[in-house]
Amino acid sequence: MARTQSKGNYLEFGKYVTTETPIALTIAGSDSSSGAGLQADLKTFTAAEVYGLTVATAVVAENPLEVRLIEPVSTVVLEAQLDLLFACYPIASVKTGMLPNAEQITVIIKHLETWKSSHPNGNLVVDPIIQSSTGSPLIKPGALTCLVDQLLPMADLITPNIPEAKTLLGAETTDPEKLGSDLAARFDAAALLKGGHGSSNTTASDLLITEDGITCYETNRIPGGHRLHGTGCTLSAAITAYLAQGNALEDAVAHGKAYITNAISHAFHWGPDLAALGRPR
Ligand code: PXL
């Protein structure tokens, strides 16, 4: 595919960005079923009244039952998207989701370093996606080291579920408090341990660990909620949106938790095995 020429001076263009609406960027895979990935992120940004930008890392052909095929985009395509968006928009917060390989992660880190140096208040939320809810790997095994050693130390907030936290730390424990504290200490970042995979049948607790301590966000478990895919992506995206609006981390997480609980309560059900997160009201 031919590349088009640059059409102008983007620094000049940036001067005319006058909107008050905060802008959030997701760097993630495309989920054809729109439950997870950048479709989930964009829907969430929009519902939270933030303007959402999307950089696609991969096309994932899937439905709620099966991941059939994954096509990572080339680093050339990735870099063109990142170049154009970072050059033009005043991005307040960035979320990363599915990052399929180390080459992509290296390119993304380069852009995030430049963004962070010019946006000291910008927030980077890293949702360390390792596999789909149907069990398909979404990152090459060799790229995990790059994610852990290079991207996670740049994050302001890391949002794993318990299995992801165990893999990132190479830990055996399933204790969310221990996993969260170890992540926060190792990466000098806040960690939100998402409780969807927790042991309780009645409550869903997410634990936020920061240098100020531990906050538990607990709601009643909504029957059938665990069958919806994209709940983790949606929670992290909601937090990213609320951070872009200028909320403090603890408040952004509280609003994000309310958002995902509401989206699960209003899930769409088309059949016994076919459901999706709904639109919060
Ligand atoms: O839910 C994890 C996830 C994230 N990103 C993409 C996905 C999935 C799950 O399938 O497809 C693109």
Coordinates of N, CA and C in Angstrom, one line a residue, residues 163-258:
P163 N -4.3 -14.0 37.2 CA -3.3 -14.8 36.4 C -2.3 -14.0 35.7
E164 N -2.6 -12.8 35.2 CA -1.6 -12.0 34.5 C -0.6 -11.5 35.5
A165 N -1.0 -11.1 36.7 CA 0.0 -10.6 37.7 C 0.9 -11.8 38.1
K166 N 0.4 -13.0 38.2 CA 1.3 -14.1 38.5 C 2.4 -14.3 37.4
T167 N 1.9 -14.2 36.1 CA 2.8 -14.4 35.0 C 3.9 -13.3 35.0
L168 N 3.5 -12.1 35.2 CA 4.4 -10.9 35.1 C 5.5 -11.0 36.2
L169 N 5.1 -11.5 37.4 CA 6.0 -11.6 38.5 C 6.7 -13.0 38.6
G170 N 6.2 -13.9 37.8 CA 6.7 -15.3 37.9 C 6.4 -15.8 39.3
A171 N 5.2 -15.4 39.8 CA 4.9 -15.8 41.2 C 3.9 -16.9 41.3
E172 N 4.0 -17.6 42.4 CA 3.0 -18.8 42.6 C 1.8 -18.3 43.4
T173 N 2.0 -17.3 44.2 CA 0.9 -16.9 45.1 C -0.3 -16.4 44.3
T174 N -1.5 -16.6 44.8 CA -2.7 -16.0 44.2 C -3.3 -14.9 45.1
D175 N -2.5 -14.5 46.2 CA -3.0 -13.5 47.1 C -2.9 -12.1 46.4
P176 N -4.1 -11.5 46.2 CA -4.1 -10.2 45.4 C -3.3 -9.1 46.1
E177 N -3.3 -9.1 47.5 CA -2.6 -8.1 48.2 C -1.1 -8.2 47.9
K178 N -0.6 -9.4 48.0 CA 0.8 -9.7 47.8 C 1.2 -9.4 46.4
L179 N 0.4 -9.9 45.4 CA 0.7 -9.7 44.0 C 0.7 -8.2 43.7
G180 N -0.3 -7.5 44.2 CA -0.4 -6.0 43.9 C 0.8 -5.3 44.5
S181 N 1.1 -5.6 45.8 CA 2.3 -4.9 46.4 C 3.6 -5.2 45.7
D182 N 3.7 -6.4 45.3 CA 5.0 -6.8 44.6 C 5.1 -6.1 43.2
L183 N 3.9 -6.0 42.5 CA 3.9 -5.3 41.2 C 4.3 -3.8 41.4
A184 N 3.6 -3.2 42.4 CA 3.8 -1.7 42.7 C 5.2 -1.5 43.0
A185 N 5.8 -2.3 43.8 CA 7.2 -2.1 44.3 C 8.2 -2.3 43.1
R186 N 7.9 -3.4 42.3 CA 8.9 -3.7 41.3 C 8.9 -2.7 40.2
F187 N 7.7 -2.2 39.8 CA 7.6 -1.3 38.7 C 7.4 0.2 39.1
D188 N 7.4 0.5 40.4 CA 7.3 1.8 40.8 C 6.1 2.5 40.2
A189 N 5.0 1.8 40.2 CA 3.7 2.2 39.6 C 2.6 1.8 40.6
A190 N 1.4 2.4 40.3 CA 0.2 1.9 41.0 C -0.2 0.6 40.4
A191 N -0.8 -0.3 41.1 CA -1.3 -1.5 40.5 C -2.7 -1.7 40.9
L192 N -3.6 -2.1 39.9 CA -5.0 -2.4 40.2 C -5.1 -3.9 39.9
L193 N -5.3 -4.7 40.9 CA -5.5 -6.1 40.8 C -7.0 -6.4 40.5
K194 N -7.3 -6.7 39.3 CA -8.8 -6.9 38.9 C -9.3 -8.2 39.4
G195 N -10.4 -8.1 40.1 CA -10.8 -9.3 40.9 C -11.8 -10.3 40.2
G196 N -12.0 -10.1 38.9 CA -12.9 -11.0 38.2 C -12.5 -12.4 38.3
H197 N -11.2 -12.7 38.6 CA -10.8 -14.1 38.7 C -10.7 -14.5 40.2
G198 N -11.2 -13.6 41.1 CA -11.0 -13.9 42.5 C -11.9 -15.0 43.0
S199 N -11.7 -15.4 44.3 CA -12.3 -16.6 44.8 C -13.8 -16.5 45.2
S200 N -14.2 -15.2 45.5 CA -15.6 -15.1 46.0 C -16.6 -15.2 45.0
N201 N -17.7 -15.9 45.4 CA -18.9 -16.1 44.4 C -19.9 -14.9 44.6
T202 N -19.7 -14.2 45.7 CA -20.7 -13.1 46.0 C -20.2 -11.7 45.7
T203 N -18.9 -11.5 45.8 CA -18.4 -10.2 45.6 C -17.3 -10.1 44.6
A204 N -17.2 -9.0 43.9 CA -16.1 -8.8 43.0 C -15.2 -7.6 43.6
S205 N -14.0 -7.9 44.0 CA -13.2 -6.9 44.6 C -12.0 -6.6 43.8
D206 N -11.7 -5.3 43.6 CA -10.5 -4.9 42.9 C -9.7 -4.2 43.9
L207 N -8.4 -4.4 43.9 CA -7.5 -3.8 44.9 C -6.6 -2.9 44.2
L208 N -6.5 -1.6 44.7 CA -5.6 -0.6 44.2 C -4.5 -0.5 45.2
I209 N -3.2 -0.7 44.7 CA -2.1 -0.5 45.6 C -1.3 0.7 45.1
T210 N -1.1 1.6 45.9 CA -0.2 2.8 45.6 C 0.8 3.0 46.7
E211 N 1.6 4.0 46.5 CA 2.6 4.3 47.6 C 1.9 4.7 48.9
D212 N 0.6 5.2 48.7 CA -0.1 5.6 49.9 C -0.8 4.5 50.6
G213 N -0.9 3.3 50.0 CA -1.6 2.2 50.7 C -2.5 1.4 49.8
I214 N -3.4 0.7 50.4 CA -4.3 -0.2 49.6 C -5.7 0.2 49.7
T215 N -6.4 0.3 48.6 CA -7.8 0.6 48.6 C -8.6 -0.5 48.0
C216 N -9.6 -1.0 48.6 CA -10.4 -2.1 48.1 C -11.7 -1.5 47.5
Y217 N -12.0 -1.9 46.2 CA -13.3 -1.5 45.6 C -14.1 -2.7 45.4
E218 N -15.2 -2.8 46.2 CA -16.0 -4.0 46.2 C -17.4 -3.8 45.8
T219 N -17.9 -4.7 44.9 CA -19.3 -4.6 44.5 C -19.8 -6.1 44.6
N220 N -21.2 -6.2 44.6 CA -21.8 -7.5 44.6 C -21.5 -8.1 43.2
R221 N -21.2 -9.4 43.1 CA -21.0 -10.0 41.9 C -22.3 -10.1 41.1
I222 N -22.3 -9.8 39.8 CA -23.6 -9.8 39.1 C -23.7 -11.2 38.4
P223 N -24.8 -11.9 38.6 CA -24.8 -13.3 38.0 C -24.6 -13.2 36.5
G224 N -23.7 -14.1 36.0 CA -23.5 -14.2 34.5 C -22.4 -13.2 34.1
G225 N -22.0 -12.3 35.0 CA -21.0 -11.3 34.6 C -19.7 -11.9 34.1
H226 N -19.3 -13.1 34.7 CA -18.0 -13.7 34.3 C -18.0 -14.2 32.9
R227 N -19.2 -14.4 32.3 CA -19.3 -14.9 30.9 C -19.1 -13.8 29.9
L228 N -19.1 -12.5 30.3 CA -19.0 -11.4 29.3 C -17.5 -11.3 29.0
H229 N -17.1 -11.1 27.8 CA -15.7 -10.8 27.6 C -15.5 -9.3 27.3
G230 N -14.3 -8.9 27.7 CA -14.0 -7.4 27.6 C -14.2 -6.6 28.8
T231 N -14.5 -7.3 29.9 CA -14.8 -6.5 31.2 C -13.4 -5.9 31.7
G232 N -12.3 -6.6 31.5 CA -11.0 -6.1 32.0 C -10.6 -4.9 31.1
C233 N -10.8 -5.0 29.8 CA -10.4 -3.9 28.9 C -11.3 -2.7 29.2
T234 N -12.6 -2.9 29.4 CA -13.5 -1.8 29.7 C -13.2 -1.1 31.0
L235 N -12.9 -1.9 32.0 CA -12.6 -1.2 33.3 C -11.3 -0.3 33.1
S236 N -10.3 -0.9 32.5 CA -9.1 -0.1 32.3 C -9.3 1.1 31.4
A237 N -10.1 1.0 30.4 CA -10.4 2.1 29.5 C -11.2 3.2 30.3
A238 N -12.2 2.8 31.1 CA -12.9 3.7 31.9 C -12.0 4.5 32.8
I239 N -11.1 3.8 33.5 CA -10.1 4.5 34.4 C -9.3 5.5 33.6
T240 N -8.8 5.1 32.4 CA -8.0 5.9 31.5 C -8.8 7.2 31.2
A241 N -10.1 7.0 30.9 CA -11.0 8.2 30.5 C -11.1 9.1 31.7
Y242 N -11.4 8.6 32.9 CA -11.6 9.4 34.1 C -10.3 10.1 34.5
L243 N -9.1 9.5 34.2 CA -7.8 10.1 34.4 C -7.7 11.3 33.5
A244 N -8.1 11.1 32.2 CA -7.9 12.1 31.2 C -8.8 13.3 31.6
Q245 N -9.9 13.1 32.3 CA -10.7 14.2 32.8 C -10.1 14.9 34.0
G246 N -9.0 14.4 34.5 CA -8.3 15.2 35.6 C -8.6 14.6 37.0
N247 N -9.3 13.5 37.0 CA -9.6 12.9 38.4 C -8.3 12.3 39.0
A248 N -8.2 12.3 40.3 CA -7.1 11.7 41.0 C -7.3 10.2 40.8
L249 N -6.2 9.4 41.0 CA -6.2 8.0 40.7 C -7.3 7.2 41.4
E250 N -7.4 7.5 42.7 CA -8.4 6.7 43.6 C -9.8 7.0 43.1
D251 N -10.1 8.3 42.7 CA -11.4 8.6 42.2 C -11.7 8.0 40.8
A252 N -10.6 8.1 39.9 CA -10.8 7.5 38.6 C -11.1 6.0 38.7
V253 N -10.5 5.3 39.6 CA -10.7 3.9 39.8 C -12.2 3.7 40.3
A254 N -12.6 4.5 41.3 CA -13.9 4.4 41.8 C -15.0 4.6 40.7
H255 N -14.8 5.6 39.9 CA -15.7 5.9 38.8 C -15.6 4.7 37.7
G256 N -14.4 4.2 37.5 CA -14.3 3.1 36.5 C -15.0 1.9 37.0
K257 N -14.9 1.6 38.3 CA -15.6 0.4 38.9 C -17.1 0.6 38.8
A258 N -17.6 1.8 39.0 CA -19.0 2.0 38.9 C -19.4 1.8 37.4

